[in-house]
PDB file of C-alpha atoms and ligand atoms in Angstrom:
ATOM      1  CA  MET A  21      34.224  54.198  82.463  1.00 48.00           C
ATOM      2  CA  SER A  22      32.690  52.602  86.026  1.00 49.00           C
ATOM      3  CA  ASP A  23      34.218  53.956  88.929  1.00 50.00           C
ATOM      4  CA  THR A  24      33.858  51.070  91.253  1.00 54.00           C
ATOM      5  CA  ALA A  25      33.635  54.271  94.481  1.00 67.00           C
ATOM      6  CA  ARG A  26      30.278  54.721  93.478  1.00 88.00           C
ATOM      7  CA  PRO A  27      26.797  52.938  91.498  1.00 94.00           C
ATOM      8  CA  ASP A  28      27.421  53.762  87.927  1.00 97.00           C
ATOM      9  CA  ARG A  29      24.869  56.154  86.559  1.00 98.00           C
ATOM     10  CA  ILE A  30      22.224  55.594  84.293  1.00 98.00           C
ATOM     11  CA  ALA A  31      19.879  57.864  81.930  1.00 98.00           C
ATOM     12  CA  VAL A  32      16.954  56.224  80.683  1.00 98.00           C
ATOM     13  CA  LEU A  33      15.128  58.431  77.015  1.00 98.00           C
ATOM     14  CA  VAL A  34      11.560  56.660  76.919  1.00 98.00           C
ATOM     15  CA  SER A  35       8.380  57.904  74.775  1.00 98.00           C
ATOM     16  CA  GLY A  36       5.722  56.228  76.113  1.00 97.00           C
ATOM     17  CA  ARG A  37       4.613  53.561  78.470  1.00 97.00           C
ATOM     18  CA  GLY A  38       8.232  52.840  80.518  1.00 98.00           C
ATOM     19  CA  SER A  39       7.677  49.202  81.659  1.00 98.00           C
ATOM     20  CA  ASN A  40      11.314  48.770  80.736  1.00 98.00           C
ATOM     21  CA  LEU A  41      12.258  51.564  82.767  1.00 98.00           C
ATOM     22  CA  GLN A  42       9.896  50.226  86.132  1.00 98.00           C
ATOM     23  CA  ALA A  43      12.097  47.129  85.391  1.00 98.00           C
ATOM     24  CA  ILE A  44      15.338  49.172  86.042  1.00 98.00           C
ATOM     25  CA  LEU A  45      13.859  50.981  88.853  1.00 98.00           C
ATOM     26  CA  ASP A  46      12.766  47.495  90.893  1.00 98.00           C
ATOM     27  CA  ALA A  47      16.171  45.959  90.150  1.00 98.00           C
ATOM     28  CA  ILE A  48      17.648  49.130  91.897  1.00 98.00           C
ATOM     29  CA  GLU A  49      15.031  48.632  94.615  1.00 98.00           C
ATOM     30  CA  ALA A  50      15.652  45.374  95.084  1.00 98.00           C
ATOM     31  CA  GLY A  51      19.448  45.723  95.447  1.00 97.00           C
ATOM     32  CA  SER A  52      20.009  43.347  91.697  1.00 96.00           C
ATOM     33  CA  LEU A  53      21.081  45.900  89.884  1.00 98.00           C
ATOM     34  CA  PRO A  54      23.694  48.639  92.017  1.00 97.00           C
ATOM     35  CA  ALA A  55      23.229  51.998  89.719  1.00 98.00           C
ATOM     36  CA  GLN A  56      21.189  54.887  90.171  1.00 98.00           C
ATOM     37  CA  ILE A  57      18.750  56.136  87.896  1.00 98.00           C
ATOM     38  CA  VAL A  58      20.280  60.336  87.138  1.00 98.00           C
ATOM     39  CA  GLY A  59      17.462  61.074  84.557  1.00 98.00           C
ATOM     40  CA  VAL A  60      14.640  60.363  82.639  1.00 98.00           C
ATOM     41  CA  PHE A  61      13.941  62.062  79.305  1.00 98.00           C
ATOM     42  CA  SER A  62      11.264  61.801  77.210  1.00 98.00           C
ATOM     43  CA  ASP A  63      10.078  63.852  73.643  1.00 98.00           C
ATOM     44  CA  LYS A  64       7.107  63.424  74.908  1.00 98.00           C
ATOM     45  CA  PRO A  65       6.271  65.738  78.060  1.00 98.00           C
ATOM     46  CA  ALA A  66       3.000  63.299  78.486  1.00 98.00           C
ATOM     47  CA  ALA A  67       4.752  60.088  78.593  1.00 98.00           C
ATOM     48  CA  ALA A  68       3.525  57.940  81.362  1.00 98.00           C
ATOM     49  CA  ALA A  69       7.108  56.583  81.955  1.00 98.00           C
ATOM     50  CA  LEU A  70       7.788  59.739  83.208  1.00 98.00           C
ATOM     51  CA  GLN A  71       5.817  60.148  86.024  1.00 98.00           C
ATOM     52  CA  ARG A  72       7.600  56.830  87.395  1.00 98.00           C
ATOM     53  CA  VAL A  73      10.425  58.635  88.897  1.00 98.00           C
ATOM     54  CA  GLU A  74      10.234  61.950  90.884  1.00 98.00           C
ATOM     55  CA  PRO A  75       9.991  65.349  89.034  1.00 98.00           C
ATOM     56  CA  ALA A  76      13.584  66.169  89.782  1.00 98.00           C
ATOM     57  CA  LEU A  77      15.035  63.396  87.423  1.00 98.00           C
ATOM     58  CA  ARG A  78      12.126  64.330  84.725  1.00 98.00           C
ATOM     59  CA  TRP A  79      13.229  66.257  81.418  1.00 98.00           C
ATOM     60  CA  SER A  80      10.645  66.391  78.226  1.00 98.00           C
ATOM     61  CA  ALA A  81      10.580  68.259  74.983  1.00 98.00           C
ATOM     62  CA  SER A  82       8.760  68.725  72.224  1.00 98.00           C
ATOM     63  CA  PRO A  83      10.243  68.133  68.981  1.00 97.00           C
ATOM     64  CA  LYS A  84       8.064  70.598  67.448  1.00 97.00           C
ATOM     65  CA  ASP A  85       8.806  73.320  69.579  1.00 98.00           C
ATOM     66  CA  TYR A  86      12.780  73.350  68.062  1.00 98.00           C
ATOM     67  CA  ALA A  87      13.756  74.351  64.531  1.00 98.00           C
ATOM     68  CA  SER A  88      15.499  70.606  63.835  1.00 97.00           C
ATOM     69  CA  ARG A  89      15.811  67.356  64.477  1.00 96.00           C
ATOM     70  CA  GLU A  90      19.704  68.201  64.680  1.00 97.00           C
ATOM     71  CA  GLU A  91      18.720  71.270  67.423  1.00 98.00           C
ATOM     72  CA  PHE A  92      16.143  69.065  69.171  1.00 98.00           C
ATOM     73  CA  ASP A  93      18.520  66.363  69.914  1.00 98.00           C
ATOM     74  CA  LEU A  94      21.349  68.660  70.688  1.00 98.00           C
ATOM     75  CA  ALA A  95      19.288  69.809  73.840  1.00 98.00           C
ATOM     76  CA  LEU A  96      18.260  66.238  74.789  1.00 98.00           C
ATOM     77  CA  GLY A  97      21.772  65.578  75.140  1.00 98.00           C
ATOM     78  CA  ASP A  98      22.909  68.709  76.935  1.00 98.00           C
ATOM     79  CA  ALA A  99      20.498  67.984  79.730  1.00 98.00           C
ATOM     80  CA  ILE A 100      21.769  64.059  79.432  1.00 98.00           C
ATOM     81  CA  GLU A 101      25.337  65.633  79.712  1.00 98.00           C
ATOM     82  CA  ALA A 102      24.578  67.489  82.606  1.00 98.00           C
ATOM     83  CA  ALA A 103      23.475  64.484  84.671  1.00 98.00           C
ATOM     84  CA  GLN A 104      26.557  62.910  83.922  1.00 98.00           C
ATOM     85  CA  PRO A 105      25.505  59.015  83.009  1.00 98.00           C
ATOM     86  CA  ASP A 106      27.700  56.322  82.667  1.00 98.00           C
ATOM     87  CA  TRP A 107      25.205  54.657  80.360  1.00 98.00           C
ATOM     88  CA  VAL A 108      22.369  56.306  78.211  1.00 98.00           C
ATOM     89  CA  VAL A 109      19.264  53.474  77.735  1.00 98.00           C
ATOM     90  CA  CYS A 110      17.295  53.876  75.194  1.00 98.00           C
ATOM     91  CA  ALA A 111      14.047  52.066  76.595  1.00 98.00           C
ATOM     92  CA  GLY A 112      10.948  52.482  74.708  1.00 96.00           C
ATOM     93  CA  TYR A 113      12.322  55.932  72.994  1.00 97.00           C
ATOM     94  CA  LEU A 114      10.866  55.859  69.543  1.00 93.00           C
ATOM     95  CA  ARG A 115      12.476  59.177  67.846  1.00 95.00           C
ATOM     96  CA  ILE A 116      15.590  58.407  65.516  1.00 94.00           C
ATOM     97  CA  LEU A 117      18.796  59.692  67.032  1.00 96.00           C
ATOM     98  CA  CYS A 118      20.266  61.424  64.742  1.00 97.00           C
ATOM     99  CA  ASP A 119      24.303  61.041  63.808  1.00 97.00           C
ATOM    100  CA  ALA A 120      25.509  63.689  66.558  1.00 97.00           C
ATOM    101  CA  PHE A 121      23.715  61.923  69.236  1.00 98.00           C
ATOM    102  CA  VAL A 122      25.031  58.690  68.974  1.00 97.00           C
ATOM    103  CA  GLU A 123      28.607  59.673  68.315  1.00 96.00           C
ATOM    104  CA  ARG A 124      28.160  62.513  71.212  1.00 97.00           C
ATOM    105  CA  PHE A 125      26.978  58.971  73.638  1.00 97.00           C
ATOM    106  CA  ARG A 126      29.169  56.381  71.870  1.00 94.00           C
ATOM    107  CA  GLY A 127      30.168  53.416  73.778  1.00 95.00           C
ATOM    108  CA  LYS A 128      27.919  54.081  76.670  1.00 96.00           C
ATOM    109  CA  LEU A 129      24.377  54.421  74.597  1.00 97.00           C
ATOM    110  CA  LEU A 130      22.318  51.006  74.382  1.00 98.00           C
ATOM    111  CA  ASN A 131      18.904  49.937  72.547  1.00 97.00           C
ATOM    112  CA  ILE A 132      16.405  47.358  73.468  1.00 98.00           C
ATOM    113  CA  HIS A 133      14.264  46.162  69.957  1.00 97.00           C
ATOM    114  CA  PRO A 134      11.614  44.165  70.528  1.00 98.00           C
ATOM    115  CA  SER A 135      12.840  41.748  67.285  1.00 98.00           C
ATOM    116  CA  LEU A 136      15.424  38.972  66.838  1.00 98.00           C
ATOM    117  CA  LEU A 137      18.027  41.526  65.293  1.00 97.00           C
ATOM    118  CA  PRO A 138      18.857  41.826  62.473  1.00 96.00           C
ATOM    119  CA  LYS A 139      15.795  40.868  61.540  1.00 98.00           C
ATOM    120  CA  TYR A 140      13.103  43.441  61.866  1.00 98.00           C
ATOM    121  CA  PRO A 141      14.495  46.772  62.520  1.00 96.00           C
ATOM    122  CA  GLY A 142      12.221  49.955  62.937  1.00 94.00           C
ATOM    123  CA  LEU A 143       8.696  49.447  63.675  1.00 94.00           C
ATOM    124  CA  ARG A 144       5.898  47.224  63.830  1.00 97.00           C
ATOM    125  CA  THR A 145       7.991  44.218  64.346  1.00 98.00           C
ATOM    126  CA  HIS A 146       5.687  42.052  65.939  1.00 98.00           C
ATOM    127  CA  ALA A 147       2.627  42.284  63.208  1.00 98.00           C
ATOM    128  CA  ARG A 148       5.616  41.759  60.579  1.00 98.00           C
ATOM    129  CA  ALA A 149       6.931  38.343  62.668  1.00 98.00           C
ATOM    130  CA  ILE A 150       3.458  37.128  62.314  1.00 98.00           C
ATOM    131  CA  ALA A 151       2.714  37.885  58.836  1.00 98.00           C
ATOM    132  CA  ASP A 152       5.950  36.463  57.702  1.00 98.00           C
ATOM    133  CA  GLY A 153       5.050  33.248  59.278  1.00 98.00           C
ATOM    134  CA  GLU A 154       7.986  33.204  61.896  1.00 98.00           C
ATOM    135  CA  ALA A 155       7.968  30.343  64.622  1.00 98.00           C
ATOM    136  CA  GLU A 156      10.066  32.906  66.935  1.00 98.00           C
ATOM    137  CA  HIS A 157      10.297  36.004  67.600  1.00 98.00           C
ATOM    138  CA  GLY A 158      12.075  38.134  70.180  1.00 98.00           C
ATOM    139  CA  ALA A 159      14.070  41.024  72.090  1.00 98.00           C
ATOM    140  CA  SER A 160      17.775  42.296  71.120  1.00 98.00           C
ATOM    141  CA  VAL A 161      19.596  45.167  73.643  1.00 98.00           C
ATOM    142  CA  HIS A 162      22.517  46.499  71.427  1.00 97.00           C
ATOM    143  CA  PHE A 163      24.630  49.591  71.407  1.00 96.00           C
ATOM    144  CA  VAL A 164      23.468  51.879  69.185  1.00 95.00           C
ATOM    145  CA  ILE A 165      25.119  52.892  66.091  1.00 92.00           C
ATOM    146  CA  PRO A 166      24.088  55.830  63.776  1.00 91.00           C
ATOM    147  CA  GLU A 167      22.108  53.202  61.611  1.00 90.00           C
ATOM    148  CA  LEU A 168      19.049  52.186  62.923  1.00 86.00           C
ATOM    149  CA  ASP A 169      18.950  49.045  65.180  1.00 84.00           C
ATOM    150  CA  ALA A 170      22.258  48.029  63.219  1.00 86.00           C
ATOM    151  CA  GLY A 171      24.424  48.309  66.563  1.00 89.00           C
ATOM    152  CA  THR A 172      26.030  45.056  67.721  1.00 91.00           C
ATOM    153  CA  VAL A 173      23.351  42.867  69.253  1.00 96.00           C
ATOM    154  CA  ILE A 174      24.672  41.861  73.115  1.00 98.00           C
ATOM    155  CA  ALA A 175      22.223  39.471  74.176  1.00 98.00           C
ATOM    156  CA  GLN A 176      18.592  38.446  72.764  1.00 98.00           C
ATOM    157  CA  ALA A 177      15.711  36.495  74.419  1.00 98.00           C
ATOM    158  CA  ARG A 178      13.795  34.145  72.098  1.00 98.00           C
ATOM    159  CA  VAL A 179      10.066  33.692  72.334  1.00 98.00           C
ATOM    160  CA  PRO A 180       7.892  31.197  70.333  1.00 98.00           C
ATOM    161  CA  VAL A 181       5.370  32.623  67.708  1.00 98.00           C
ATOM    162  CA  ARG A 182       1.460  30.729  68.287  1.00 98.00           C
ATOM    163  CA  ALA A 183      -1.027  30.148  66.245  1.00 96.00           C
ATOM    164  CA  GLY A 184      -3.472  32.436  66.749  1.00 96.00           C
ATOM    165  CA  ASP A 185      -1.177  35.181  67.959  1.00 98.00           C
ATOM    166  CA  ASP A 186      -2.068  38.811  67.110  1.00 98.00           C
ATOM    167  CA  ALA A 187       0.544  41.618  67.304  1.00 98.00           C
ATOM    168  CA  ASP A 188      -0.509  42.640  70.969  1.00 98.00           C
ATOM    169  CA  ALA A 189      -0.561  38.772  72.465  1.00 98.00           C
ATOM    170  CA  LEU A 190       3.254  38.280  70.676  1.00 98.00           C
ATOM    171  CA  ALA A 191       3.988  41.952  71.865  1.00 98.00           C
ATOM    172  CA  ALA A 192       2.771  40.862  75.184  1.00 98.00           C
ATOM    173  CA  ARG A 193       5.009  37.698  75.455  1.00 98.00           C
ATOM    174  CA  VAL A 194       7.935  39.479  73.699  1.00 98.00           C
ATOM    175  CA  LEU A 195       7.474  42.308  77.044  1.00 98.00           C
ATOM    176  CA  GLU A 196       7.913  39.255  79.516  1.00 97.00           C
ATOM    177  CA  VAL A 197      11.671  38.670  78.304  1.00 98.00           C
ATOM    178  CA  GLU A 198      12.632  42.328  77.722  1.00 98.00           C
ATOM    179  CA  HIS A 199      12.473  42.979  81.194  1.00 98.00           C
ATOM    180  CA  PRO A 200      14.721  40.466  82.486  1.00 98.00           C
ATOM    181  CA  LEU A 201      16.583  40.483  79.544  1.00 98.00           C
ATOM    182  CA  LEU A 202      17.511  44.630  79.639  1.00 98.00           C
ATOM    183  CA  ILE A 203      18.597  44.103  83.125  1.00 98.00           C
ATOM    184  CA  GLY A 204      20.949  41.692  82.291  1.00 98.00           C
ATOM    185  CA  VAL A 205      22.530  43.543  80.220  1.00 98.00           C
ATOM    186  CA  LEU A 206      22.707  46.330  82.562  1.00 98.00           C
ATOM    187  CA  ARG A 207      23.926  44.022  85.204  1.00 98.00           C
ATOM    188  CA  LEU A 208      27.061  43.468  82.824  1.00 98.00           C
ATOM    189  CA  ALA A 209      27.083  47.204  82.158  1.00 98.00           C
ATOM    190  CA  VAL A 210      27.334  48.615  85.445  1.00 98.00           C
ATOM    191  CA  SER A 211      30.149  45.961  86.859  1.00 97.00           C
ATOM    192  CA  GLY A 212      32.027  47.028  84.100  1.00 96.00           C
ATOM    193  CA  ARG A 213      32.346  43.782  81.733  1.00 97.00           C
ATOM    194  CA  LEU A 214      30.658  45.322  79.172  1.00 97.00           C
ATOM    195  CA  ALA A 215      32.713  47.836  76.682  1.00 97.00           C
ATOM    196  CA  GLU A 216      32.050  48.530  72.879  1.00 93.00           C
ATOM    197  CA  GLN A 217      35.694  48.918  71.502  1.00 86.00           C
ATOM    198  CA  GLY A 218      35.663  50.799  68.034  1.00 82.00           C
ATOM    199  CA  THR A 219      33.329  48.236  66.280  1.00 82.00           C
ATOM    200  CA  THR A 220      33.890  45.489  68.930  1.00 89.00           C
ATOM    201  CA  THR A 221      32.219  44.814  71.678  1.00 94.00           C
ATOM    202  CA  THR A 222      33.808  42.848  74.428  1.00 96.00           C
ATOM    203  CA  ILE A 223      32.554  41.609  77.675  1.00 96.00           C
ATOM    204  CA  ASP A 224      35.181  40.872  80.419  1.00 95.00           C
ATOM    205  CA  GLY A 225      37.878  42.246  77.435  1.00 94.00           C
ATOM    206  CA  HIS A 226      36.619  39.161  74.943  1.00 94.00           C
ATOM    207  CA  GLY A 227      35.147  40.390  71.677  1.00 94.00           C
ATOM    208  CA  LEU A 228      31.311  39.072  71.472  1.00 94.00           C
ATOM    209  CA  PHE A 229      30.687  37.357  68.386  1.00 89.00           C
ATOM    210  CA  THR A 230      27.493  35.737  69.152  1.00 95.00           C
ATOM    211  CA  PRO A 231      24.665  37.301  71.080  1.00 97.00           C
ATOM    212  CA  LEU A 232      24.144  36.398  74.139  1.00 97.00           C
ATOM    213  CA  LEU A 233      21.317  34.275  74.958  1.00 98.00           C
ATOM    214  CA  LEU A 234      18.768  34.628  78.123  1.00 98.00           C
ATOM    215  CA  ASP A 235      17.639  31.590  79.612  1.00 96.00           C
ATOM    216  CA  SER A 236      14.284  29.818  81.009  1.00 93.00           C
ATOM    217  CA  ALA A 237      15.820  31.001  84.444  1.00 93.00           C
ATOM    218  CA  GLY A 238      16.233  34.603  83.182  1.00 94.00           C
ATOM    219  CA  ALA A 239      19.950  34.629  83.232  1.00 96.00           C
ATOM    220  CA  LEU A 240      22.192  35.492  80.462  1.00 97.00           C
ATOM    221  CA  ARG A 241      24.376  33.008  78.687  1.00 96.00           C
ATOM    222  CA  ALA A 242      26.762  32.126  75.465  1.00 94.00           C
ATOM    223  CA  PRO A 243      24.763  29.946  73.293  1.00 90.00           C
ATOM    224  CA  GLY A 244      25.699  26.664  74.455  1.00 86.00           C
ATOM    225  CA  ALA A 245      27.531  26.888  77.415  1.00 90.00           C
ATOM    226  CA  ASP A 246      26.796  25.431  80.480  1.00 89.00           C
ATOM    227  CA  SER A 247      26.882  28.377  83.198  1.00 91.00           C
ATOM    228  CA  PRO A 248      25.585  31.893  83.146  1.00 92.00           C
ATOM    229  CA  ILE A 249      27.993  34.520  82.262  1.00 91.00           C
TER     230      ILE A 249
HETATM  231  C1  LIG B  21       9.548  47.604  74.201  1.00 95.78           C
HETATM  232  O1  LIG B  21       8.600  46.420  73.335  1.00 95.78           O
HETATM  233  C2  LIG B  21      10.360  48.240  73.578  1.00 95.78           C
HETATM  234  O2  LIG B  21      11.390  47.069  72.970  1.00 95.78           O
HETATM  235  C3  LIG B  21      10.462  48.693  72.548  1.00 95.78           C
HETATM  236  O3  LIG B  21       9.020  49.720  72.942  1.00 95.78           O
HETATM  237  C4  LIG B  21       8.583  48.878  73.982  1.00 95.78           C
HETATM  238  C5  LIG B  21       8.411  50.039  74.995  1.00 95.78           C
HETATM  239  O4  LIG B  21       7.642  49.753  76.103  1.00 95.78           O
HETATM  240  N1  LIG B  21      11.378  49.720  71.951  1.00 95.78           N
HETATM  241  P1  LIG B  21       7.937  50.546  77.719  1.00 95.78           P
HETATM  242  O5  LIG B  21       7.622  51.615  77.483  1.00 95.78           O
HETATM  243  O6  LIG B  21       9.294  49.828  78.554  1.00 95.78           O
HETATM  244  O7  LIG B  21       6.732  49.668  78.687  1.00 95.78           O
END
């Protein structure tokens, strides 16, 4: 998928504020992520995230202007395909993607989710983790498959849940680790090291059976490994 002659092309799907999109833009600008953003796509025309890129890179539409979920996802998919991305990253995209969309971009479709999957798929993850008395919470980056938040987890970042945390405080702590987590996975992706082969996720051609972890220095490593991957 990666063509070494040019930086990988990344499409980003957003619904809201876009801090993860900003982390990608900053990493590209800093030279730590050899990639280019080829489009930012939203189901919310007023999403603040869209303002983070130049108008030519923005695409948005309201699902209510389409007859069905499938028709909206078809239009979204056509717009994304026209941008010819190597990777399609859901970074705070809050709408469930229909199966046909997922199949269309299968193998290049990544999502960042604010929980330690398989715990807490879906919404309100922070409040649910607190209500359950979890000692740890975090974020996961995974390949997207038709089942919601159920694709292979590539990497995770963990944070403690502290006494007195409310959902906002915990969300802020998780968001801090989301950004380096997402960039770490995208660095693997754009360097051609990450792939989804059938139902197996591989890194450097080897099956990944346990998620990588974000270490305290902001690097990804296999659990228990001496050095970053
Ligand atoms: C993040 O917590 C992400 O994991 C979740 O939605 C939030 C989006 O934040 N899916 P932002 O729009 O990237 O700031």
